[in-house]
């Protein structure tokens, strides 16, 4: 009976795979698709927020080995407030992965020996059931491996997809993967990685000490904390991002959720370019862009005037009362033709 | 008459002592009777009816390092250096000092649950004791019984608190958490425990007309066919079991044994 079921399931997987690749082939080829030859092998250079790995200079796809580790760890959620985070790479958000279109990725997911729980990864950059979730399921102290080809360029969220998924995400298990298009992205002066997410704690915002996850608040979508890069003021004040007047800054922005949609805005700046929801369509001269939960966007802005710029979720109570604030400090000469008093 | 009964008693005692030395010097632990019940699986489908769990008995607390050491000494094939990798991975008993020595630095954990033992090893231990591993259904019936000696709001809440705490540098001794209404200690909050059929929920028995019988634990699939969507502790437990293989040895995974109750 079991064998019957297994073979039947296997067959349906093959059929689904054939149908879906059959449907998608034409799209892929339009983009330049899968006709490129894969050569060489490298290990992905990963980064932690707010940093981004360097742009890819290869003009061909290669085999890329990505090594991620899931770690359960108590870290700072706010000053004097800690939380038991579940993470990719012992940080929230998790490691930034940067690959090129048509790269063949070997993803090794190691679950730290001291983890209490099993974890997995669902990358939205994957074509395949679960985004890799089931293949990557891994018990503490062990490693799972699966392979995928990065067919579609774009900026994608990845997250843990082990039950209960909302809890794994609510505890910090998400990050971004950038699949650069052939030819790469246009050169800019600075790139940063920012990810919004919210936390549901039993105690209210600002309560000191180790906080517990509150499932009821999660279900009701009543977040106590809405933060950028995993904690209140992770990239504000002395940890603010920096840039110089005249530079173009590119932000890879993700929204890990688990529930809230972000009205992403930088106060006092205008996005010259927005890769809407991380895809191919570029919109220009936008003030605020919407980033869905489990979604992303690439925004680019030229910094014209020195000063401190607040990065916010313009659902503005989240900024004042829940922590949704990061900053860019821009140094350089004033330009009175652009901005001045009187 | 008195003499005869004394002799019989002596024989029985000798037999008992012999059995004891075969099975180790640590006194047999108490087993608790768990009454028969219906177990409603966490995952339900049309073909997946409640399971009748017959009355059985279960170890009062998890197998300790000291108890496990006796097993290894009596069954050297299960010592760290001799064990077959097919039956226990490289993490097998990795925190012990050597094959037959838990270690002085580990003296605080002699009475803590043995961890980093595989399913095969756990099964062999129980067999050696004349017992067996509990089935998943039996474990769930026993493990979901409410505590009787601590204040708690819900079992789920209690369990979730365990998951949220960072691991302690030294694993506490058995009987250090709560005792449930059956009298079992530490069913939650100390270590995970192997069950005989730990991954059985992955495929449900009959699959006729069940092309949509999506009993997987990943992504949104996990929200289908679940009896209680808010039992996050059960999700975590089943998710954990689902990632295991029989030879896996894990820091937080131990076991206890069960036994049939013979009805005459």
Coordinates of C-alpha atoms in Angstrom, one line a residue:
Chain A
X1 CA 0.0 0.0 0.0
X2 CA 2.7 2.4 1.0
X3 CA 4.8 1.6 -2.1
X4 CA 1.7 2.1 -4.2
X5 CA 1.2 5.5 -2.6
X6 CA 4.8 6.4 -3.0
X7 CA 5.0 5.5 -6.6
X8 CA 1.8 7.2 -7.3
X9 CA 3.0 10.4 -5.6
X10 CA 6.3 10.2 -7.4
X11 CA 4.5 9.8 -10.7
X12 CA 2.3 12.8 -10.0
X13 CA 5.4 14.9 -9.0
X14 CA 6.9 14.0 -12.3
X15 CA 3.8 14.8 -14.2
X16 CA 3.4 18.2 -12.4
X17 CA 7.1 18.9 -13.0
X18 CA 6.7 18.1 -16.7
X19 CA 3.6 20.2 -17.0
X20 CA 5.1 23.1 -15.2
X21 CA 8.4 23.1 -17.0
X22 CA 6.5 22.7 -20.2
X23 CA 4.4 25.8 -19.5
X24 CA 7.4 27.8 -18.3
X25 CA 9.9 27.0 -20.9
X26 CA 8.8 29.7 -23.3
X27 CA 9.0 32.3 -20.6
X28 CA 12.4 31.2 -19.6
X29 CA 13.7 31.4 -23.2
X30 CA 12.4 34.9 -23.6
X31 CA 14.5 35.9 -20.7
X32 CA 17.6 34.2 -22.2
X33 CA 16.6 31.2 -20.1
X34 CA 18.4 28.0 -19.7
X35 CA 20.4 27.9 -22.9
X36 CA 23.6 29.2 -21.1
X37 CA 26.3 26.7 -20.3
X38 CA 27.1 26.2 -16.6
X39 CA 30.8 26.1 -15.9
X40 CA 33.0 26.2 -12.8
X41 CA 32.0 26.0 -9.1
X42 CA 32.3 28.4 -6.2
X43 CA 31.1 28.8 -2.6
X44 CA 28.7 31.7 -2.1
X45 CA 30.0 34.6 -0.2
X46 CA 27.3 35.4 2.3
X47 CA 26.7 38.6 4.3
X48 CA 24.7 39.8 7.3
X49 CA 22.5 42.9 7.3
X50 CA 23.0 45.7 6.6
X51 CA 25.9 44.5 4.3
X52 CA 25.5 42.9 0.9
X53 CA 27.9 40.5 -0.8
X54 CA 29.8 42.1 -3.8
X55 CA 28.2 42.2 -7.2
X56 CA 28.7 39.1 -9.4
X57 CA 31.2 39.7 -12.2
X58 CA 30.9 36.4 -13.9
X59 CA 29.5 36.4 -17.4
X60 CA 28.3 32.8 -17.2
X61 CA 26.3 30.7 -14.8
X62 CA 28.2 28.4 -12.4
X63 CA 27.6 25.9 -9.7
X64 CA 27.2 27.8 -6.4
X65 CA 27.5 26.1 -3.0
X66 CA 25.4 27.9 -0.4
X67 CA 26.1 26.9 3.2
X68 CA 23.5 28.1 5.7
X69 CA 23.2 27.3 9.4
X70 CA 20.1 27.5 11.5
X71 CA 20.8 28.7 15.0
X72 CA 18.5 29.3 18.0
X73 CA 19.9 32.1 20.0
X74 CA 19.0 34.7 22.6
X75 CA 19.8 38.2 21.1
X76 CA 18.9 41.8 21.6
X77 CA 15.4 42.8 20.5
X78 CA 15.6 46.3 22.0
X79 CA 17.8 47.9 24.7
X80 CA 17.5 45.7 27.8
X81 CA 15.1 43.4 25.9
X82 CA 16.0 40.0 24.6
X83 CA 14.3 37.4 22.6
X84 CA 14.9 33.7 21.8
X85 CA 15.4 34.1 18.0
X86 CA 15.4 31.3 15.5
X87 CA 17.8 32.3 12.8
X88 CA 19.6 31.6 9.5
X89 CA 23.2 32.4 10.4
X90 CA 22.8 33.4 14.0
X91 CA 21.4 36.8 12.9
X92 CA 18.0 38.3 12.0
X93 CA 17.5 38.7 9.2
X94 CA 19.5 35.7 7.9
X95 CA 22.4 35.7 5.5
X96 CA 22.1 37.6 2.2
X97 CA 22.6 35.2 -0.7
X98 CA 23.7 36.6 -4.0
X99 CA 23.7 34.4 -7.2
X100 CA 23.3 34.9 -10.9
X101 CA 20.5 33.8 -13.2
X102 CA 20.9 30.2 -14.3
X103 CA 23.4 29.4 -11.5
X104 CA 22.9 25.9 -10.2
X105 CA 22.8 26.1 -6.5
X106 CA 23.6 23.4 -4.0
X107 CA 22.0 24.4 -0.8
X108 CA 23.4 22.8 2.4
X109 CA 21.3 23.6 5.4
X110 CA 23.0 22.7 8.7
X111 CA 21.0 22.8 11.9
X112 CA 23.2 23.7 14.9
X113 CA 23.6 20.8 17.4
X114 CA 22.1 22.9 20.2
X115 CA 18.9 23.6 18.4
X116 CA 15.8 22.3 20.0
X117 CA 13.9 22.2 16.8
X118 CA 14.0 21.0 13.2
X119 CA 14.2 23.6 10.5
X120 CA 14.0 23.9 6.7
X121 CA 14.2 26.5 4.0
X122 CA 11.7 27.7 1.4
X123 CA 13.4 30.1 -1.0
X124 CA 11.0 32.1 -3.2
X125 CA 13.7 31.9 -5.9
X126 CA 13.1 28.2 -6.4
X127 CA 10.9 26.5 -9.0
X128 CA 9.8 23.4 -7.3
X129 CA 7.3 22.2 -4.6
X130 CA 7.7 23.9 -1.3
X131 CA 10.6 26.0 -2.5
X132 CA 12.8 23.3 -1.1
X133 CA 11.1 23.1 2.2
X134 CA 10.6 19.3 2.5
X135 CA 14.0 18.4 0.9
X136 CA 15.8 20.7 3.3
X137 CA 14.1 19.6 6.5
X138 CA 16.9 19.1 9.0
X139 CA 17.2 17.9 12.6
X140 CA 19.6 19.4 15.1
X141 CA 23.2 18.5 14.5
X142 CA 22.6 17.4 11.0
X143 CA 22.8 18.8 7.4
X144 CA 20.4 18.5 4.5
X145 CA 21.2 19.3 0.8
X146 CA 19.1 20.1 -2.2
X147 CA 19.7 21.6 -5.6
X148 CA 17.9 24.2 -7.7
X149 CA 18.5 26.3 -10.7
X150 CA 18.0 30.0 -10.4
X151 CA 15.8 30.4 -13.5
X152 CA 14.2 33.7 -12.6
X153 CA 16.1 36.9 -11.8
X154 CA 14.9 39.1 -9.0
X155 CA 15.0 39.7 -5.2
X156 CA 13.3 37.0 -3.2
X157 CA 12.5 36.2 0.4
X158 CA 13.5 32.9 1.9
X159 CA 12.2 31.6 5.2
X160 CA 11.9 28.5 7.3
X161 CA 8.9 26.4 6.4
X162 CA 8.7 23.8 9.1
X163 CA 5.5 23.5 11.1
X164 CA 4.3 25.6 12.7
X165 CA 5.5 27.9 9.9
X166 CA 4.1 31.1 11.5
X167 CA 6.1 30.5 14.6
X168 CA 9.4 29.8 12.8
X169 CA 8.9 33.0 10.8
X170 CA 7.7 35.1 13.8
X171 CA 10.9 34.0 15.6
X172 CA 13.2 35.4 12.9
X173 CA 13.7 32.8 10.3
X174 CA 13.9 34.7 7.0
X175 CA 16.4 36.4 4.7
X176 CA 16.9 37.5 1.1
X177 CA 18.3 35.9 -2.0
X178 CA 19.2 38.1 -5.0
X179 CA 19.3 36.4 -8.4
X180 CA 21.1 38.9 -10.6
X181 CA 20.0 39.0 -14.2
X182 CA 22.5 38.3 -16.9
X183 CA 24.8 41.3 -17.2
X184 CA 24.1 42.1 -13.5
X185 CA 22.5 45.2 -12.0
X186 CA 23.7 48.7 -12.9
X187 CA 26.7 49.9 -10.8
X188 CA 25.8 52.0 -7.8
X189 CA 28.0 53.6 -5.1
X190 CA 26.5 51.7 -2.1
X191 CA 24.3 48.7 -1.5
X192 CA 22.6 47.8 1.8
X193 CA 20.4 45.0 3.0
X194 CA 17.3 45.9 5.1
X195 CA 14.6 43.6 6.2
X196 CA 11.4 44.5 8.0
X197 CA 9.6 42.1 10.3
X198 CA 7.5 42.0 13.4
X199 CA 7.6 40.3 16.7
X200 CA 4.8 39.1 19.0
X201 CA 5.8 39.1 22.6
X202 CA 3.7 38.4 25.7
X203 CA 4.8 41.6 27.3
X204 CA 4.2 45.0 25.6
X205 CA 6.7 46.9 23.6
X206 CA 9.8 48.0 25.7
X207 CA 9.3 45.6 28.5
X208 CA 12.7 44.6 29.8
X209 CA 14.2 41.1 30.0
X210 CA 13.8 37.9 27.9
X211 CA 10.5 38.0 26.1
X212 CA 8.3 35.1 25.2
X213 CA 6.5 34.5 21.9
X214 CA 2.7 35.2 22.1
X215 CA 0.8 33.0 19.7
X216 CA -2.5 34.7 20.3
X217 CA -1.1 38.1 19.3
X218 CA 0.4 36.5 16.2
X219 CA -2.9 35.1 15.2
X220 CA -4.6 38.4 15.8
X221 CA -1.8 40.1 13.9
X222 CA -1.1 42.5 16.8
X223 CA 2.6 43.0 16.7
X224 CA 4.4 44.5 19.7
X225 CA 7.6 45.2 17.7
X226 CA 8.0 46.2 14.0
X227 CA 11.6 46.5 13.2
X228 CA 14.2 46.7 10.5
X229 CA 17.1 44.2 10.7
X230 CA 15.9 42.3 13.7
X231 CA 15.9 44.7 16.5
X232 CA 14.9 48.2 17.6
X233 CA 17.4 50.7 16.2
X234 CA 19.6 48.0 14.7
X235 CA 20.6 50.5 12.0
X236 CA 19.9 53.8 13.6
X237 CA 22.0 56.3 15.7
X238 CA 25.6 55.1 15.8
X239 CA 24.7 52.1 13.7
X240 CA 23.1 54.1 11.0
X241 CA 23.9 53.4 7.3
X242 CA 26.2 55.9 5.8
X243 CA 26.5 57.6 2.4
X244 CA 28.0 60.7 0.8
X245 CA 26.3 63.5 -1.1
X246 CA 26.2 62.7 -4.7
X247 CA 26.2 58.9 -4.2
X248 CA 23.5 56.6 -5.4
X249 CA 22.4 54.1 -2.7
X250 CA 20.7 50.9 -3.5
X251 CA 18.6 49.2 -0.8
X252 CA 17.7 45.5 -1.1
X253 CA 14.5 45.6 1.1
X254 CA 12.7 42.5 2.3
X255 CA 9.6 42.0 4.4
X256 CA 9.8 38.8 6.4
X257 CA 6.3 39.5 8.0
X258 CA 5.0 37.2 9.3
X259 CA 1.8 39.2 8.9
X260 CA 2.3 42.9 8.1
X261 CA 2.6 44.6 4.7
X262 CA 5.2 47.4 4.7
X263 CA 4.6 50.9 3.3
X264 CA 8.3 51.4 2.7
X265 CA 9.4 55.0 2.7
X266 CA 12.6 57.1 3.3
X267 CA 11.7 60.4 4.8
X268 CA 13.2 63.3 2.8
X269 CA 14.1 61.1 -0.2
X270 CA 12.6 60.0 -3.5
X271 CA 13.3 56.7 -5.0
X272 CA 14.6 57.3 -8.5
X273 CA 14.2 53.6 -9.3
X274 CA 12.1 51.0 -7.6
X275 CA 12.2 47.4 -8.9
X276 CA 8.6 46.8 -7.9
X277 CA 8.2 43.9 -5.5
X278 CA 11.7 42.8 -6.5
X279 CA 10.8 41.9 -10.0
X280 CA 11.7 43.2 -13.5
X281 CA 9.4 46.2 -13.6
X282 CA 11.2 49.4 -12.7
X283 CA 9.1 52.4 -11.6
X284 CA 10.6 55.8 -11.2
X285 CA 10.3 58.7 -8.8
X286 CA 8.3 57.1 -6.0
X287 CA 7.9 58.2 -2.5
X288 CA 6.5 55.1 -0.9
X289 CA 6.4 51.6 -2.2
X290 CA 4.4 48.6 -0.9
X291 CA 6.3 45.5 0.1
X292 CA 4.1 42.5 0.8
X293 CA 4.8 40.0 3.6
X294 CA 7.2 37.5 2.1
X295 CA 8.1 40.0 -0.6
X296 CA 10.9 42.4 -1.5
X297 CA 11.8 45.5 -3.4
X298 CA 15.0 47.1 -4.7
X299 CA 15.0 50.8 -4.3
X300 CA 17.7 53.3 -5.6
X301 CA 18.1 56.9 -4.5
X302 CA 20.6 59.6 -5.2
X303 CA 21.6 61.4 -2.0
X304 CA 21.6 65.1 -2.8
X305 CA 21.6 66.8 0.6
X306 CA 23.6 66.0 3.7
X307 CA 21.7 65.0 6.9
X308 CA 20.0 62.1 8.5
X309 CA 17.3 60.2 6.7
X310 CA 14.8 58.0 8.4
X311 CA 13.8 54.8 6.8
X312 CA 10.3 53.9 7.9
X313 CA 7.2 51.8 7.4
X314 CA 4.8 54.6 6.7
X315 CA 2.1 52.8 8.6
X316 CA 3.3 55.4 11.0
X317 CA 2.3 54.2 14.4
X318 CA 4.7 51.4 13.8
X319 CA 7.5 54.0 13.7
X320 CA 6.6 55.9 16.8
X321 CA 5.4 53.0 19.0
X322 CA 6.8 49.7 17.6
X323 CA 10.4 50.4 16.4
X324 CA 10.1 50.6 12.6
X325 CA 13.0 52.9 12.0
X326 CA 16.4 52.8 10.4
X327 CA 18.6 55.7 9.4
X328 CA 21.0 56.8 6.6
X329 CA 23.5 59.5 7.6
X330 CA 24.6 61.4 4.5
X331 CA 27.7 63.6 4.8
X332 CA 29.0 66.2 2.3
X333 CA 28.4 69.7 1.0
X334 CA 25.1 71.4 1.2
X335 CA 23.5 72.4 -2.1
X336 CA 21.3 75.4 -1.5
X337 CA 19.7 75.2 -4.9
X338 CA 18.1 71.9 -3.8
X339 CA 17.3 72.5 -0.2
X340 CA 17.7 75.5 2.1
X341 CA 16.1 77.5 4.9
X342 CA 14.3 80.8 3.9
Chain B
X1 CA 6.4 -25.7 55.0
X2 CA 8.2 -22.7 56.3
X3 CA 11.5 -24.1 55.1
X4 CA 10.1 -24.9 51.7
X5 CA 8.7 -21.4 51.2
X6 CA 12.0 -20.0 52.4
X7 CA 13.9 -22.1 49.8
X8 CA 11.5 -21.0 47.1
X9 CA 11.9 -17.5 48.2
X10 CA 15.7 -17.9 48.1
X11 CA 15.5 -19.3 44.6
X12 CA 13.3 -16.5 43.4
X13 CA 15.7 -14.1 45.0
X14 CA 18.7 -15.6 43.3
X15 CA 16.8 -15.7 40.0
X16 CA 15.9 -12.0 40.5
X17 CA 19.4 -11.0 41.4
X18 CA 20.7 -12.8 38.4
X19 CA 18.2 -11.1 36.2
X20 CA 19.2 -7.8 37.9
X21 CA 22.9 -8.3 37.2
X22 CA 22.2 -9.2 33.6
X23 CA 20.2 -6.1 33.3
X24 CA 22.4 -4.0 35.4
X25 CA 22.7 -3.1 39.1
X26 CA 20.5 0.0 39.1
X27 CA 17.1 -1.0 40.5
X28 CA 14.3 -1.4 38.0
X29 CA 12.4 1.8 37.7
X30 CA 8.8 2.1 38.4
X31 CA 6.5 1.7 35.4
X32 CA 3.2 3.6 35.3
X33 CA 0.0 2.1 34.0
X34 CA -1.6 4.2 31.3
X35 CA -5.3 3.3 30.9
X36 CA -6.8 2.5 27.4
X37 CA -8.0 5.5 25.4
X38 CA -8.8 6.7 22.0
X39 CA -6.1 8.8 20.4
X40 CA -7.1 11.4 17.9
X41 CA -4.2 11.9 15.6
X42 CA -2.9 15.4 15.2
X43 CA -3.5 14.9 11.4
X44 CA -6.9 13.7 10.4
X45 CA -8.3 12.7 7.1
X46 CA -11.3 10.7 6.0
X47 CA -9.4 7.5 6.2
X48 CA -7.5 8.4 9.4
X49 CA -9.8 7.4 12.3
X50 CA -9.0 7.8 15.9
X51 CA -6.6 5.1 17.1
X52 CA -7.5 2.8 20.0
X53 CA -4.6 2.8 22.4
X54 CA -4.7 -0.2 24.7
X55 CA -3.7 0.1 28.3
X56 CA 0.1 -0.1 28.6
X57 CA 2.8 0.7 31.1
X58 CA 5.5 3.3 30.6
X59 CA 8.8 4.1 32.4
X60 CA 8.2 6.7 35.1
X61 CA 11.0 8.8 33.7
X62 CA 13.5 8.8 30.8
X63 CA 16.4 6.4 30.6
X64 CA 19.4 8.0 32.4
X65 CA 23.1 8.0 31.5
X66 CA 23.8 5.7 34.5
X67 CA 21.2 3.2 33.3
X68 CA 22.4 3.4 29.7
X69 CA 26.0 2.8 30.8
X70 CA 25.0 -0.6 32.2
X71 CA 23.4 -1.4 28.9
X72 CA 26.6 -0.5 27.0
X73 CA 28.7 -2.5 29.4
X74 CA 26.5 -5.6 29.0
X75 CA 26.2 -5.0 25.2
X76 CA 29.6 -3.8 24.0
X77 CA 28.4 -3.7 20.4
X78 CA 26.6 -0.5 21.5
X79 CA 29.8 1.1 22.8
X80 CA 30.7 4.3 21.1
X81 CA 33.7 3.0 19.3
X82 CA 32.1 -0.3 18.2
X83 CA 28.6 0.9 17.2
X84 CA 27.7 0.5 13.5
X85 CA 27.3 3.8 11.8
X86 CA 24.2 2.5 10.1
X87 CA 22.6 2.3 13.5
X88 CA 24.0 5.4 15.2
X89 CA 25.7 8.4 13.6
X90 CA 28.9 10.2 14.7
X91 CA 27.1 12.1 17.5
X92 CA 26.3 8.9 19.3
X93 CA 27.1 9.4 23.1
X94 CA 29.5 12.1 22.0
X95 CA 29.6 13.8 25.4
X96 CA 30.7 10.7 27.3
X97 CA 34.3 10.6 28.2
X98 CA 34.9 7.1 26.6
X99 CA 33.2 3.9 25.7
X100 CA 32.4 2.8 29.2
X101 CA 32.9 6.0 31.2
X102 CA 30.4 8.9 31.3
X103 CA 33.2 11.0 32.8
X104 CA 34.0 12.8 36.0
X105 CA 33.2 16.1 34.4
X106 CA 29.8 14.7 33.7
X107 CA 29.0 13.6 37.2
X108 CA 26.0 15.9 37.4
X109 CA 24.3 14.1 34.5
X110 CA 24.5 10.5 35.7
X111 CA 20.9 10.9 36.6
X112 CA 20.0 13.0 33.6
X113 CA 18.3 11.5 30.5
X114 CA 20.8 9.9 28.1
X115 CA 20.8 11.8 24.9
X116 CA 22.6 11.5 21.6
X117 CA 21.3 8.0 21.2
X118 CA 19.7 6.7 18.0
X119 CA 16.4 5.0 17.5
X120 CA 18.1 1.7 16.9
X121 CA 20.1 2.1 20.2
X122 CA 16.9 3.1 22.1
X123 CA 15.1 0.1 20.7
X124 CA 17.9 -2.3 21.7
X125 CA 18.0 -0.9 25.2
X126 CA 14.3 -1.4 25.7
X127 CA 14.5 -4.9 24.3
X128 CA 17.4 -5.7 26.7
X129 CA 15.1 -4.5 29.5
X130 CA 12.3 -6.8 28.3
X131 CA 10.4 -3.7 27.1
X132 CA 9.9 -1.8 23.9
X133 CA 9.7 1.8 22.7
X134 CA 6.3 3.4 23.1
X135 CA 4.3 4.0 19.9
X136 CA 3.7 7.6 18.8
X137 CA 0.1 7.2 19.8
X138 CA 1.0 5.9 23.2
X139 CA 3.5 8.6 23.8
X140 CA 1.1 11.3 22.8
X141 CA -1.6 9.9 25.1
X142 CA 0.8 9.8 27.9
X143 CA 2.6 13.1 27.1
X144 CA -0.5 15.2 26.7
X145 CA -1.8 14.5 30.2
X146 CA -1.8 17.6 32.3
X147 CA 0.7 18.2 35.1
X148 CA -0.4 17.6 38.7
X149 CA 2.4 19.2 40.7
X150 CA 3.0 22.6 39.1
X151 CA 0.9 25.7 38.3
X152 CA 0.3 26.0 34.6
X153 CA -2.1 27.6 32.3
X154 CA -2.0 25.1 29.5
X155 CA 0.3 22.2 28.5
X156 CA 0.9 23.9 25.2
X157 CA 2.0 27.0 27.0
X158 CA 4.3 25.1 29.3
X159 CA 5.9 23.3 26.4
X160 CA 6.4 26.5 24.4
X161 CA 8.3 28.0 27.3
X162 CA 10.7 25.1 27.1
X163 CA 11.3 25.8 23.4
X164 CA 11.9 29.5 24.1
X165 CA 14.5 29.0 26.7
X166 CA 18.1 28.7 25.7
X167 CA 19.6 25.2 26.3
X168 CA 21.0 24.8 29.8
X169 CA 24.8 24.1 30.0
X170 CA 24.1 21.0 32.0
X171 CA 21.0 18.9 31.3
X172 CA 19.0 18.6 34.5
X173 CA 18.3 15.3 36.2
X174 CA 15.2 13.3 35.6
X175 CA 12.2 14.2 37.7
X176 CA 13.3 17.8 37.5
X177 CA 10.3 19.1 35.6
X178 CA 6.7 18.2 36.3
X179 CA 4.8 15.0 37.1
X180 CA 1.6 14.5 35.2
X181 CA -1.7 13.1 36.4
X182 CA -0.7 9.5 35.5
X183 CA 2.5 9.9 37.6
X184 CA 4.9 10.2 34.7
X185 CA 7.8 12.7 35.0
X186 CA 9.3 15.1 32.4
X187 CA 7.0 14.2 29.5
X188 CA 7.7 17.7 28.3
X189 CA 10.3 20.3 29.1
X190 CA 13.4 18.1 29.5
X191 CA 14.2 16.2 26.3
X192 CA 12.5 15.0 23.2
X193 CA 11.8 11.3 23.3
X194 CA 12.0 8.6 20.6
X195 CA 8.9 6.7 19.7
X196 CA 8.7 3.4 17.9
X197 CA 7.0 4.8 14.8
X198 CA 8.4 8.4 15.1
X199 CA 7.8 9.3 11.4
X200 CA 4.6 7.3 10.8
X201 CA 2.4 10.4 10.4
X202 CA 4.2 11.3 7.1
X203 CA 2.2 8.7 5.2
X204 CA -1.3 7.8 6.3
X205 CA -2.4 4.3 5.7
X206 CA -4.9 4.2 3.0
X207 CA -4.5 6.5 0.1
X208 CA -7.5 5.8 -2.0
X209 CA -9.0 9.0 -3.4
X210 CA -6.6 11.0 -1.4
X211 CA -4.6 12.8 -4.0
X212 CA -5.2 15.9 -1.9
X213 CA -4.3 14.2 1.3
X214 CA -1.6 16.6 1.9
X215 CA -0.3 15.4 5.3
X216 CA 3.0 17.2 5.0
X217 CA 4.4 19.5 7.6
X218 CA 5.8 22.1 5.3
X219 CA 4.7 25.5 4.2
X220 CA 0.9 25.9 4.2
X221 CA 0.5 22.2 3.8
X222 CA 0.6 21.9 7.5
X223 CA -2.6 23.9 8.0
X224 CA -4.7 21.3 6.2
X225 CA -6.3 18.5 8.1
X226 CA -5.1 19.5 11.5
X227 CA -7.4 18.9 14.5
X228 CA -6.2 21.9 16.4
X229 CA -4.5 24.6 14.5
X230 CA -3.4 26.4 17.7
X231 CA -1.6 23.4 19.1
X232 CA 1.8 24.9 18.2
X233 CA 3.6 22.6 20.6
X234 CA 2.2 19.6 18.7
X235 CA 3.3 21.1 15.4
X236 CA 6.8 21.5 16.8
X237 CA 6.9 18.0 18.1
X238 CA 5.6 16.4 14.9
X239 CA 7.9 18.7 12.8
X240 CA 10.8 17.5 14.9
X241 CA 10.0 13.9 14.5
X242 CA 9.5 14.2 10.8
X243 CA 13.1 15.3 10.3
X244 CA 14.6 12.3 12.1
X245 CA 16.2 9.2 10.7
X246 CA 16.7 6.1 12.7
X247 CA 20.5 6.5 13.2
X248 CA 20.3 10.2 14.2
X249 CA 21.8 11.1 17.6
X250 CA 20.8 14.5 18.9
X251 CA 21.7 16.6 21.9
X252 CA 18.1 17.0 23.1
X253 CA 16.7 13.6 22.2
X254 CA 16.4 10.7 24.6
X255 CA 13.8 8.0 25.3
X256 CA 11.9 5.9 27.8
X257 CA 10.5 2.4 27.4
X258 CA 7.0 1.0 27.5
X259 CA 5.5 -2.4 27.9
X260 CA 2.3 -4.2 27.1
X261 CA 0.0 -5.0 29.9
X262 CA -0.9 -8.7 29.7
X263 CA -4.5 -9.2 30.3
X264 CA -5.3 -12.6 31.7

